[in-house]
mmCIF file of C-alpha atoms in Angstrom:
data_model
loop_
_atom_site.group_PDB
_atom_site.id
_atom_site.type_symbol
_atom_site.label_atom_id
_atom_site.label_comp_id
_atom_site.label_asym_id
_atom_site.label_seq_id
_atom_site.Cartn_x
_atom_site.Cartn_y
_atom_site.Cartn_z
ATOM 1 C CA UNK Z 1 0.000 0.000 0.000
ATOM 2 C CA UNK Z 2 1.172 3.562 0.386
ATOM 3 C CA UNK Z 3 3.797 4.431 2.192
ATOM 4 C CA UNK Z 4 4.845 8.305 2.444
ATOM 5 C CA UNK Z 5 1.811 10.342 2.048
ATOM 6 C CA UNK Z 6 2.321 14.352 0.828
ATOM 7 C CA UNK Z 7 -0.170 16.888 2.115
ATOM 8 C CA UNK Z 8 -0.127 20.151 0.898
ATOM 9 C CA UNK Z 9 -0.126 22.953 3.708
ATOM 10 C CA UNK Z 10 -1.636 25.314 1.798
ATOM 11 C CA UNK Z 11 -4.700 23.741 1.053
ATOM 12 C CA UNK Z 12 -4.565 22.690 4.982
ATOM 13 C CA UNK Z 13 -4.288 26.321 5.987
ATOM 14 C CA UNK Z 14 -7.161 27.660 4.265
ATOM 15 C CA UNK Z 15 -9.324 24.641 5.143
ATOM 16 C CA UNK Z 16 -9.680 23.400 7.930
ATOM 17 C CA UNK Z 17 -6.830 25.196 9.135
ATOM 18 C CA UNK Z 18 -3.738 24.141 10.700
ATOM 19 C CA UNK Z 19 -4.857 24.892 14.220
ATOM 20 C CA UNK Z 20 -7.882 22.659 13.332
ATOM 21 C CA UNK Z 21 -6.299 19.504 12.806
ATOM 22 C CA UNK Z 22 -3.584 20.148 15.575
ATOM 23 C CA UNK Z 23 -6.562 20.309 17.649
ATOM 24 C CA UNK Z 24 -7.999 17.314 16.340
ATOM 25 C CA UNK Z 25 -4.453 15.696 17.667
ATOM 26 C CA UNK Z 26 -2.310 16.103 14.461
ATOM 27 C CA UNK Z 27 -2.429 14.860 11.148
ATOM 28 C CA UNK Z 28 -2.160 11.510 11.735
ATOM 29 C CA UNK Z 29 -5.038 11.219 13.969
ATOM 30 C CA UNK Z 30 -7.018 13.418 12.110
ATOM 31 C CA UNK Z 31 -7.112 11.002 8.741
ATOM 32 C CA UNK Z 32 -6.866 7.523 11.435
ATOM 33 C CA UNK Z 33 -3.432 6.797 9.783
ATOM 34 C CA UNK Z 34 -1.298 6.639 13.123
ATOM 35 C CA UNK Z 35 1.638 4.542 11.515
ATOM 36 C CA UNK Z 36 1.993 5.690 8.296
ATOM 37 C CA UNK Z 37 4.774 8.960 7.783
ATOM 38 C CA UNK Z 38 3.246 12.402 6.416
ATOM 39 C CA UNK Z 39 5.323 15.273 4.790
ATOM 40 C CA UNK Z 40 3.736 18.514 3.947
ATOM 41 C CA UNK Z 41 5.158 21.230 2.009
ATOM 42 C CA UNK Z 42 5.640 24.931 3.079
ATOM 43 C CA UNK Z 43 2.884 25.817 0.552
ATOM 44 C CA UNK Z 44 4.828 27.769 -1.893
ATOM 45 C CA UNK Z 45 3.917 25.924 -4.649
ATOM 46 C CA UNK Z 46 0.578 27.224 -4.840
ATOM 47 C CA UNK Z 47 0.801 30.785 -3.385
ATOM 48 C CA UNK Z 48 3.758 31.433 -6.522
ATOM 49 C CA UNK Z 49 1.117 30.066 -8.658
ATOM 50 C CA UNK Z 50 -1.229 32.293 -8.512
ATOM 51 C CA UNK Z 51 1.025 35.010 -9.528
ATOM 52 C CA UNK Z 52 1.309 33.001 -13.497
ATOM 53 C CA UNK Z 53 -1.348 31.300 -13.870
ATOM 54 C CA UNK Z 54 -4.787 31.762 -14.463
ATOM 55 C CA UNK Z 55 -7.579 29.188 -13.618
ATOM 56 C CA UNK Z 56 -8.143 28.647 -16.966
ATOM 57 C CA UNK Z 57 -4.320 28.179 -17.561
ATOM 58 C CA UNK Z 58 -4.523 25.439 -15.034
ATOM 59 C CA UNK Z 59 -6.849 23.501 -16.322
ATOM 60 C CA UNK Z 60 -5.067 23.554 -19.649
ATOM 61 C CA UNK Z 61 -1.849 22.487 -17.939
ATOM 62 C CA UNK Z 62 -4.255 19.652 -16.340
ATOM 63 C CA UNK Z 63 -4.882 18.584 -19.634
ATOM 64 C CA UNK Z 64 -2.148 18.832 -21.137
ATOM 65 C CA UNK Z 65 -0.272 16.768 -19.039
ATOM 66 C CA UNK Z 66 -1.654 13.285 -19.184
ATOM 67 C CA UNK Z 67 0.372 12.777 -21.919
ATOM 68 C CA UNK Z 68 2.927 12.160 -19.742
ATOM 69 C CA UNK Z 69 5.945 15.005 -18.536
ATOM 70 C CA UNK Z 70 4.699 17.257 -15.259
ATOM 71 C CA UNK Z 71 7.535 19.422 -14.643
ATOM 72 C CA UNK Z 72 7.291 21.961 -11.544
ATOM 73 C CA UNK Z 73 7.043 25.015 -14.299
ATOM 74 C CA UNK Z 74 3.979 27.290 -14.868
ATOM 75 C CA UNK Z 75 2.076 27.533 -18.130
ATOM 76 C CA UNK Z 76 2.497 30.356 -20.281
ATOM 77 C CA UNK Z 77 4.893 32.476 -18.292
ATOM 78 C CA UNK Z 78 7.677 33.402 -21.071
ATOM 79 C CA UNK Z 79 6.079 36.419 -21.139
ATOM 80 C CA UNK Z 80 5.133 36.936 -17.545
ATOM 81 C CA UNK Z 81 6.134 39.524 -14.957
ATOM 82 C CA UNK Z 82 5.251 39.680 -11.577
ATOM 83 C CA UNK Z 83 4.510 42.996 -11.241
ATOM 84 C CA UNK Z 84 1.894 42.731 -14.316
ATOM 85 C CA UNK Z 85 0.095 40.250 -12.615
ATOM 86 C CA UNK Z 86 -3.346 40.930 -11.090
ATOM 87 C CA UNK Z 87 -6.816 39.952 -10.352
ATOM 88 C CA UNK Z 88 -9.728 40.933 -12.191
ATOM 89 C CA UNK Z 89 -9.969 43.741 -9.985
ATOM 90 C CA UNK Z 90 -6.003 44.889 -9.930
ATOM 91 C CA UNK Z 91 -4.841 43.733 -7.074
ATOM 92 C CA UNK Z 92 -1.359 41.714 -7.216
ATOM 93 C CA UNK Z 93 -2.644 38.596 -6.147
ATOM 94 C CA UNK Z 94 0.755 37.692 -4.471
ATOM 95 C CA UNK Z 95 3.118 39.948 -2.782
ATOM 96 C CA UNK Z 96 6.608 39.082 -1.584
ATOM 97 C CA UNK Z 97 8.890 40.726 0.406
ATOM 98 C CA UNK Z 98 11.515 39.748 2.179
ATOM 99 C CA UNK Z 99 9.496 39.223 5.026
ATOM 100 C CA UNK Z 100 7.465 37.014 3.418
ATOM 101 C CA UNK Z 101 4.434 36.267 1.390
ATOM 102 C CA UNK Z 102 0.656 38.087 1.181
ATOM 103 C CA UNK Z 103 -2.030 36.336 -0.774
ATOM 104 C CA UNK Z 104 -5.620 35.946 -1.101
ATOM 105 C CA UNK Z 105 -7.448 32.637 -0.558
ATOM 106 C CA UNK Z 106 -9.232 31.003 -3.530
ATOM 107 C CA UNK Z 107 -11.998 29.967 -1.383
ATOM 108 C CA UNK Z 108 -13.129 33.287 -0.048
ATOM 109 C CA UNK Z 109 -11.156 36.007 -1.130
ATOM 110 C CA UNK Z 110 -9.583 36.458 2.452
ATOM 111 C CA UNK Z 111 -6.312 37.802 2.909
ATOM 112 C CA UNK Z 112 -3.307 35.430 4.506
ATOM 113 C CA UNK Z 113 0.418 36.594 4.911
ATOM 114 C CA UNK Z 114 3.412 33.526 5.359
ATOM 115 C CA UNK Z 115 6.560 33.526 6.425
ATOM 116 C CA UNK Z 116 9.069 31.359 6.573
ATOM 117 C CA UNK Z 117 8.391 30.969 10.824
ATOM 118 C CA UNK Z 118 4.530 30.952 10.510
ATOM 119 C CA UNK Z 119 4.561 28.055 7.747
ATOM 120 C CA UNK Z 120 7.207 26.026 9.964
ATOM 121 C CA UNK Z 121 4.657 26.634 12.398
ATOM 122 C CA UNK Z 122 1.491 25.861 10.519
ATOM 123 C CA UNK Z 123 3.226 22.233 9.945
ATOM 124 C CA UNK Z 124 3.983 21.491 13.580
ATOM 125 C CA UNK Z 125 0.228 21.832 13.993
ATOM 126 C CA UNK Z 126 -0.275 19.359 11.187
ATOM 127 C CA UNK Z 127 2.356 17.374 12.693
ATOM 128 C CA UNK Z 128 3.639 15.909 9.557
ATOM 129 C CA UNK Z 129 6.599 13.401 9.576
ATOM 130 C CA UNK Z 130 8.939 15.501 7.223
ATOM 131 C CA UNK Z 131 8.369 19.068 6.477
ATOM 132 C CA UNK Z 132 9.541 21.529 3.717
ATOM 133 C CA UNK Z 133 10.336 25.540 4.831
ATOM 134 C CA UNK Z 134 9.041 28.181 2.534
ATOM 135 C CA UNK Z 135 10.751 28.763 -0.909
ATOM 136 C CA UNK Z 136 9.952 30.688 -3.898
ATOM 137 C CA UNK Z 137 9.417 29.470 -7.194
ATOM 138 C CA UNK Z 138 9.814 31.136 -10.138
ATOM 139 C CA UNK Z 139 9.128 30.405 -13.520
ATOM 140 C CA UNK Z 140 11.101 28.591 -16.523
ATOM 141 C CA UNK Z 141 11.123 31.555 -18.339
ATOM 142 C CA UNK Z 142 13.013 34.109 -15.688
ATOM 143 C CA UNK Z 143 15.772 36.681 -16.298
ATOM 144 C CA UNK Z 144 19.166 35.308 -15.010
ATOM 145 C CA UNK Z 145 19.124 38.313 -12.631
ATOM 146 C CA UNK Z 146 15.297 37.844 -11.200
ATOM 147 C CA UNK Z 147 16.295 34.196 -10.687
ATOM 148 C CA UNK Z 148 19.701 34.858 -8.525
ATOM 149 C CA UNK Z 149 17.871 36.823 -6.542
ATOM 150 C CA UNK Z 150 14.858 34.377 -5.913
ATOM 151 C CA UNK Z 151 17.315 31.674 -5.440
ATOM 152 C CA UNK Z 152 18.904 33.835 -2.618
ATOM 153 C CA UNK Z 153 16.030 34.926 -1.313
ATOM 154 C CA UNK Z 154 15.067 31.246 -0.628
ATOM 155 C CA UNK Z 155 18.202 30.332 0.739
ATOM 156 C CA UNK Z 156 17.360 33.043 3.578
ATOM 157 C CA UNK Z 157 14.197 31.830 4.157
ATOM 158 C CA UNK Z 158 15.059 28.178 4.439
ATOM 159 C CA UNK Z 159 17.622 29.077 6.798
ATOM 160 C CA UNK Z 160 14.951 31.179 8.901
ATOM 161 C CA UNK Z 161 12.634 27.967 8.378
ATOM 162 C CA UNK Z 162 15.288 26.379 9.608
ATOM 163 C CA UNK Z 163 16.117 28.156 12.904
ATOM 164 C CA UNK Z 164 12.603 27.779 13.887
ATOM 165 C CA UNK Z 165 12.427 24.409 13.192
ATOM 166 C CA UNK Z 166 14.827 23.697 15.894
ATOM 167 C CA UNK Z 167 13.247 25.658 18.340
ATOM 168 C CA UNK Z 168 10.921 22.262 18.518
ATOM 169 C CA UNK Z 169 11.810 20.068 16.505
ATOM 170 C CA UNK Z 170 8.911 17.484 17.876
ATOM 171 C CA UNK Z 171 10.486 14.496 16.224
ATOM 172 C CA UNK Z 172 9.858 16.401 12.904
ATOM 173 C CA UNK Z 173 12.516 15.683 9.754
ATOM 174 C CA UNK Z 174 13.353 19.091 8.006
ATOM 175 C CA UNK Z 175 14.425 18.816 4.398
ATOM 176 C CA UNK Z 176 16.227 21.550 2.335
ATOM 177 C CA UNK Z 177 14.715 22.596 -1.031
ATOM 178 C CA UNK Z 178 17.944 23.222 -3.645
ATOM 179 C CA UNK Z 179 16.869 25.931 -6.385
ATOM 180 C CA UNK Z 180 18.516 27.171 -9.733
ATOM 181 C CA UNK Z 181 16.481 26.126 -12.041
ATOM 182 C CA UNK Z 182 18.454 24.645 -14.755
ATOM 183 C CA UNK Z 183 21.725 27.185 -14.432
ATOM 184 C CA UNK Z 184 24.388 24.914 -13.169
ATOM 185 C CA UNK Z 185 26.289 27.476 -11.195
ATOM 186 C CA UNK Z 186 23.104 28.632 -9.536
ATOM 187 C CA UNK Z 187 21.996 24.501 -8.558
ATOM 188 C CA UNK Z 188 25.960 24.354 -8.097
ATOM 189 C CA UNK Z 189 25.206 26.843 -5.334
ATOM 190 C CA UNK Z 190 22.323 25.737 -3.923
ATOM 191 C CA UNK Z 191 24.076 22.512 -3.121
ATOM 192 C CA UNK Z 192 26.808 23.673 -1.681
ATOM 193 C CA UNK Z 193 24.956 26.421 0.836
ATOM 194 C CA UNK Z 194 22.316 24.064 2.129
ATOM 195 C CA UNK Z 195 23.911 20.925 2.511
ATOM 196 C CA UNK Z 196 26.239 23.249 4.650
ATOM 197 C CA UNK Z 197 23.101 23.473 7.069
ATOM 198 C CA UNK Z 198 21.979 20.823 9.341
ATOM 199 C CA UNK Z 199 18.771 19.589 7.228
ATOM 200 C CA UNK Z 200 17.810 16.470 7.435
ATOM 201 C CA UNK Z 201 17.693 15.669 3.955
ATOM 202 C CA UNK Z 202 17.070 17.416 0.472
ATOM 203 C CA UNK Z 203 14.343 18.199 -1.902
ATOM 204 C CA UNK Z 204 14.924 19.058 -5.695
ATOM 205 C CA UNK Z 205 12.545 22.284 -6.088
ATOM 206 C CA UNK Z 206 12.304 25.156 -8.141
ATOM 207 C CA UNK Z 207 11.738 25.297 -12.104
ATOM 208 C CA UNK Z 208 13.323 21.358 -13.019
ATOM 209 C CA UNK Z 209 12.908 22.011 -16.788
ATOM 210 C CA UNK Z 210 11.179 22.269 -20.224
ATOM 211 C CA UNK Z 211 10.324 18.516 -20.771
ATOM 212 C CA UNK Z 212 11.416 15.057 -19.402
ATOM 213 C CA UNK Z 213 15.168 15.386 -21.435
ATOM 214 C CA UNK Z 214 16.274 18.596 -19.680
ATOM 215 C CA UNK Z 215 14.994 17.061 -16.360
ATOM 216 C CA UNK Z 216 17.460 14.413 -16.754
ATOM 217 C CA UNK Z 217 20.056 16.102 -18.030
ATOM 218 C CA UNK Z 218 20.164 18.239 -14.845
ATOM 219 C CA UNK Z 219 19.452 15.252 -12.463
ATOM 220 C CA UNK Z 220 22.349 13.344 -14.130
ATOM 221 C CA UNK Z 221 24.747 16.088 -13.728
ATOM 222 C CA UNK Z 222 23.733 17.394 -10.190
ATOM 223 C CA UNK Z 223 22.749 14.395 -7.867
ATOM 224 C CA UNK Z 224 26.515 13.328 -7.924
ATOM 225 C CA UNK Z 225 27.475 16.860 -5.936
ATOM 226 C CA UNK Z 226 25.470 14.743 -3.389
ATOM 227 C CA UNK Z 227 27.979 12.616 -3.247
ATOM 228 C CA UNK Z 228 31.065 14.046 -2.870
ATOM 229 C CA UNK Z 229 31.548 14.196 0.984
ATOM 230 C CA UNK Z 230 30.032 11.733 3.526
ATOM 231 C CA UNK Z 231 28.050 14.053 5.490
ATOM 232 C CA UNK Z 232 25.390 14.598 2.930
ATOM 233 C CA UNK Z 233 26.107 11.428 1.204
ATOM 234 C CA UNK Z 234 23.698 9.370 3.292
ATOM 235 C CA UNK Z 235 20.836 11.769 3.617
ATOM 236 C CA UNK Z 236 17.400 11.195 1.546
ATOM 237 C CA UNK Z 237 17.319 13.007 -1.764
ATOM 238 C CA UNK Z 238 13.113 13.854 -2.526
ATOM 239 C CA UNK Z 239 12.026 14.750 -5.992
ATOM 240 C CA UNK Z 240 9.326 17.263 -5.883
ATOM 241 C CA UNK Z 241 6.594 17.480 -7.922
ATOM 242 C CA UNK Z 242 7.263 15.041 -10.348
ATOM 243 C CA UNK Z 243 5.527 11.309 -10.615
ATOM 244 C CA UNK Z 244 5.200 10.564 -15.082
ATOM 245 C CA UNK Z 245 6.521 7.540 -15.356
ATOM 246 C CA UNK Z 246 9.450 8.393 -17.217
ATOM 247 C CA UNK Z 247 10.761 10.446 -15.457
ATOM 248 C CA UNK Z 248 10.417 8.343 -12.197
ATOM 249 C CA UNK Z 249 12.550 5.803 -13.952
ATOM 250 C CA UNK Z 250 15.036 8.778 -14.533
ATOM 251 C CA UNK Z 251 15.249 9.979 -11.075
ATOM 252 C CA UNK Z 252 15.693 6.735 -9.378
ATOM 253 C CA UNK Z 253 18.595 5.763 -11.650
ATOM 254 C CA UNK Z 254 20.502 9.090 -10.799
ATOM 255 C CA UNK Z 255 19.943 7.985 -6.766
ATOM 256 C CA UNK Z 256 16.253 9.923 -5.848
ATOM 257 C CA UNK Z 257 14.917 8.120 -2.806
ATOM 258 C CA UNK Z 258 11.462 9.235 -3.077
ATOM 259 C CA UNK Z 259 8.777 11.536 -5.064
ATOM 260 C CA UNK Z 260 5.703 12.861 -5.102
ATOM 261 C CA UNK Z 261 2.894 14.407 -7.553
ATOM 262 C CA UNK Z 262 -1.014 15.156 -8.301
ATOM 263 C CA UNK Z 263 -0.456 13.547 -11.900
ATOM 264 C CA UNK Z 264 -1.255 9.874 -11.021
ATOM 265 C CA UNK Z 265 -4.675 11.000 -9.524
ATOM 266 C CA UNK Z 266 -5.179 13.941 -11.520
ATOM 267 C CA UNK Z 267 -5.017 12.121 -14.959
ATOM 268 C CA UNK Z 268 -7.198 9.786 -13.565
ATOM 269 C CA UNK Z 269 -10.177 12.135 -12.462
ATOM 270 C CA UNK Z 270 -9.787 13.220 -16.945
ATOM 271 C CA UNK Z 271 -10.272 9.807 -17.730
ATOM 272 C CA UNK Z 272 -6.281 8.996 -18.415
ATOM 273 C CA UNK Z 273 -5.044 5.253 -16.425
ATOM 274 C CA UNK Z 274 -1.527 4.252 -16.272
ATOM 275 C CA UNK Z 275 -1.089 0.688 -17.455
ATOM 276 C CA UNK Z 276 1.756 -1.599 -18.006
ATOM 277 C CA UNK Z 277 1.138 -0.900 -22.110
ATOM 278 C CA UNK Z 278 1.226 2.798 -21.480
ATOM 279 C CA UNK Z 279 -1.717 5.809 -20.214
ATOM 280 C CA UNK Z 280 -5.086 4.450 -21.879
ATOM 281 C CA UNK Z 281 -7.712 7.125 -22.576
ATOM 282 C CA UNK Z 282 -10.791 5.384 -20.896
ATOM 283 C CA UNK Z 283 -13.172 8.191 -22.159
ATOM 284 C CA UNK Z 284 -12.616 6.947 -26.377
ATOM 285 C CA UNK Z 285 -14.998 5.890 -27.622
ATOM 286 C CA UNK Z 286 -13.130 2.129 -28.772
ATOM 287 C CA UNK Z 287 -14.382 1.183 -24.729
ATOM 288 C CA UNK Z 288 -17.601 2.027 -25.125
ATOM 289 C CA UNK Z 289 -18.203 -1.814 -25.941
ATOM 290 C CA UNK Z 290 -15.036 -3.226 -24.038
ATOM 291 C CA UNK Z 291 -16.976 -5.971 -22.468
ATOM 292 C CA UNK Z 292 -15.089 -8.066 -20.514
ATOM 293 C CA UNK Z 293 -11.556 -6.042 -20.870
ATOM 294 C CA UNK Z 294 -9.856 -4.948 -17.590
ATOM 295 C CA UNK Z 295 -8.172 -1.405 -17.361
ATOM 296 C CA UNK Z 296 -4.997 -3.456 -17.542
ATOM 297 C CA UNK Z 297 -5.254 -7.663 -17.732
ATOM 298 C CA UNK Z 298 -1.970 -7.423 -15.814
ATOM 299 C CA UNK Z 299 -3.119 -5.567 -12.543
ATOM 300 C CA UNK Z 300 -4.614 -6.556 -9.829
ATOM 301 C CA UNK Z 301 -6.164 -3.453 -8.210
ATOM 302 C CA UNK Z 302 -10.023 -3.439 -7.039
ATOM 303 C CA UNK Z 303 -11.189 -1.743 -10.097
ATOM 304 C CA UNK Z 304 -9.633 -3.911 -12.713
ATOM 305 C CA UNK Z 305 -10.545 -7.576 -10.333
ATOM 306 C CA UNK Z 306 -14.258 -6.248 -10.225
ATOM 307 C CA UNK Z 307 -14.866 -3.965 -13.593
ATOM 308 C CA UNK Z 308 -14.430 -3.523 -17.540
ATOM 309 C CA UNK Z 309 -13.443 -0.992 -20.124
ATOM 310 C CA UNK Z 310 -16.988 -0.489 -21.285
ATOM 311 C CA UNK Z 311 -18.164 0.207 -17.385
ATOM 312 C CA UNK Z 312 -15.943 2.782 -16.696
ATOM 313 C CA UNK Z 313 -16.484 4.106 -20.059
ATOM 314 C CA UNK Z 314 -19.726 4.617 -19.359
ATOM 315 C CA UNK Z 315 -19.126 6.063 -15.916
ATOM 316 C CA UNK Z 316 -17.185 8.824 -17.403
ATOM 317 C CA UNK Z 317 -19.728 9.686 -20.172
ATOM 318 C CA UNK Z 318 -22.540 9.711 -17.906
ATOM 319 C CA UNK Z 319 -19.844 11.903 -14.964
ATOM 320 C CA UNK Z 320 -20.763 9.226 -12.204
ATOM 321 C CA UNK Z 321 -18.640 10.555 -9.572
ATOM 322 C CA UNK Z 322 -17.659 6.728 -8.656
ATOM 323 C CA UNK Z 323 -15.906 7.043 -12.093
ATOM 324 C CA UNK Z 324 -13.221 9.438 -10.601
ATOM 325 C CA UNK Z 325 -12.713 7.257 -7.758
ATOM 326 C CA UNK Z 326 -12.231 3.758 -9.621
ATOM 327 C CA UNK Z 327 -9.857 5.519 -11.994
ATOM 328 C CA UNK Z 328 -7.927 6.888 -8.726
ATOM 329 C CA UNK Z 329 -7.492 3.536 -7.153
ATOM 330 C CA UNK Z 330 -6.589 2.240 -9.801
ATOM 331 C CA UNK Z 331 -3.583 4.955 -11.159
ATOM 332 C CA UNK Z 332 -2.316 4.485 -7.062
ATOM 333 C CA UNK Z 333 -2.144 0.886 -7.194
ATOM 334 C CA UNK Z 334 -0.106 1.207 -10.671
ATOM 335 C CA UNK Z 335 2.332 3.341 -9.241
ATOM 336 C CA UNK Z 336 2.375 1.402 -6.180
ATOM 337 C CA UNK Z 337 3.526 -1.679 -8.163
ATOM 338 C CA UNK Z 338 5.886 0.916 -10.052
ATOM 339 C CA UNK Z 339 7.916 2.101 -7.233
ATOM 340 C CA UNK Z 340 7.766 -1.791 -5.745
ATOM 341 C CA UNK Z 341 9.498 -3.000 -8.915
ATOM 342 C CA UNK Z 342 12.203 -0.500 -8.649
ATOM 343 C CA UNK Z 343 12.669 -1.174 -5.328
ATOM 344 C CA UNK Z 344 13.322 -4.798 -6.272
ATOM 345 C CA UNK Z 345 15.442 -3.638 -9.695
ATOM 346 C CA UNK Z 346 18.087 -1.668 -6.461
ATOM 347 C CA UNK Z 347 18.214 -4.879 -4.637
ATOM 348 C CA UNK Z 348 18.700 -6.861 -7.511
ATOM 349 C CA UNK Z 349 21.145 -4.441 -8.712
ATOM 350 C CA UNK Z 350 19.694 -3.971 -12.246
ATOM 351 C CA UNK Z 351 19.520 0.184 -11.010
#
């Protein structure tokens, strides 16, 4: 089953709140999963997003990608400045100093303001396993000079994340986030500076490419700076953000311990399931008379033991909601095998 669950603070923060669920005993009691490890992110992600992207941009990007490649890049942003970014009503919908970040909430409009202490913070209440301080992501498209700056700009607030951390640590992991983009003597530096700190381990964040070639090209040449001294050697490397298929394979072969994404759940709610012949396209019209024909005749998940092509077909046409949940068991339990395999492939030393 699944092991490391990721749960995004942001969402958490504006609902139900991160003083909600510590009141409710922590995240692990509040979802009746007391063995199994959380991490939550500082929920920079999302706030950065809604500086590029529009909803409608989104939902392009969501279809877009079940092709395959989801890169940690926002749609559309060659072109895109901060300051020339704005609601409907002119207001900057994000704000950064070096303080820290103001936004508004998509669900009401209401006005929050994070720093690199109050996310820390908001993740002790969750009481996740591993946690990730607050970093800022810019876009692909950035001028070399914008992106130096945001690079050190998160260095100082993971080190602030970092001080509060271990105020408390509460049996909490803290991992670094290394930024660049793809500049080598920017990721160069990253390295370097926060492997310097005492984190407990390191996440690959910021922009990680243009498509599943430059992601690999960077992975292969930067995960060996890991390597070159013992004392952050043996800490866990995290991929953020990233969970196509190919590029899992990538990662793990240049020595990525874990992952995480939306893609394997998202595709599935538009119809897309991963299968060991490739993504199949449940919503074509070829599976509208499928009878008989599992998702994928080599899996053994729930939905493909108990259902056909033609069923789920039809869920989808008709928008069942139980459609969106078959699919989602299903795409977990593929990548669930997936990671299982390679686990098997390191011990076997075929990786």
């Amino acid at each position: 089953g699944q092991q490391l669950i990721f749960a995004n603070t942001y969402h958490l923060m504006l609902h139900p709140g991160a003083d909600r669920i510590g009141e409710a005993g922590g995240i692990h009691k509040f979802t009746n999963r007391p063995d199994g490890p959380f991490i939550t992110d500082s929920g920079g992600f999302q706030v950065f997003s809604l500086a590029y992207e529009s909803e409608k941009e989104k939902e392009l990007a969501a279809r877009t990608s079940e092709g395959g490649v989801e890169l940690k890049q926002r749609a559309n942003t060659r072109h895109t400045k901060r300051k020339n970014t704005s609601h409907t009503n002119g207001e900057n919908p994000v704000k950064v100093t070096e303080e820290g970040v103001r936004f508004r909430s998509y669900r009401d409009g209401a006005k929050f303001f994070v720093t690199p202490e109050s996310t820390v913070q908001a993740q002790k209440q969750i009481g996740a396993d591993i946690i990730i301080p607050l970093d800022e992501l810019p876009p692909y498209h950035i001028d070399r000079k914008e992106l130096i700056e945001s690079v050190d700009r998160s260095h100082r607030w993971e080190a602030r994340s970092l001080q509060e951390h271990l105020k408390d640590v509460k049996e909490q992991a803290m991992y670094a986030v290394i930024h660049g983009g793809v500049d080598v003597e920017l990721r160069t530096k990253s390295v370097e500076y926060l492997t310097s700190l005492p984190f407990d381990g390191y996440a690959i964040g910021g922009s990680l490419g243009n498509g599943r070639e430059e992601l690999k090209d960077l992975l292969e040449w930067m995960m060996p700076l890991f390597d070159e001294n013992d004392e952050r050697k043996y800490k866990p490397r995290h991929l953020l953000g990233i969970a196509d298929e190919e590029s899992i394979r990538n990662a793990v072969a240049c020595g990525l311990d874990t992952l995480d994404s939306c893609y394997p759940t998202r595709i599935a709610r538009h119809g897309t399931l991963m299968t060991s012949e490739g993504l199949l396209r449940i919503v074509a019209g070829k599976h509208s008379k499928s009878y008989g024909v599992p998702i994928d005749p080599n899996c053994t998940c729930k939905t493909c033991t108990h259902y056909d092509r033609a069923y789920l077909w039809h869920l989808f046409k008709a928008n069942e909601p139980l459609a969106l949940s078959l699919a989602t068991l299903h795409n977990i339990h593929y990548m669930n095998n997936l990671m299982a395999q390679l686990r098997q492939d390191i011990m076997d030393n075929k990786i």
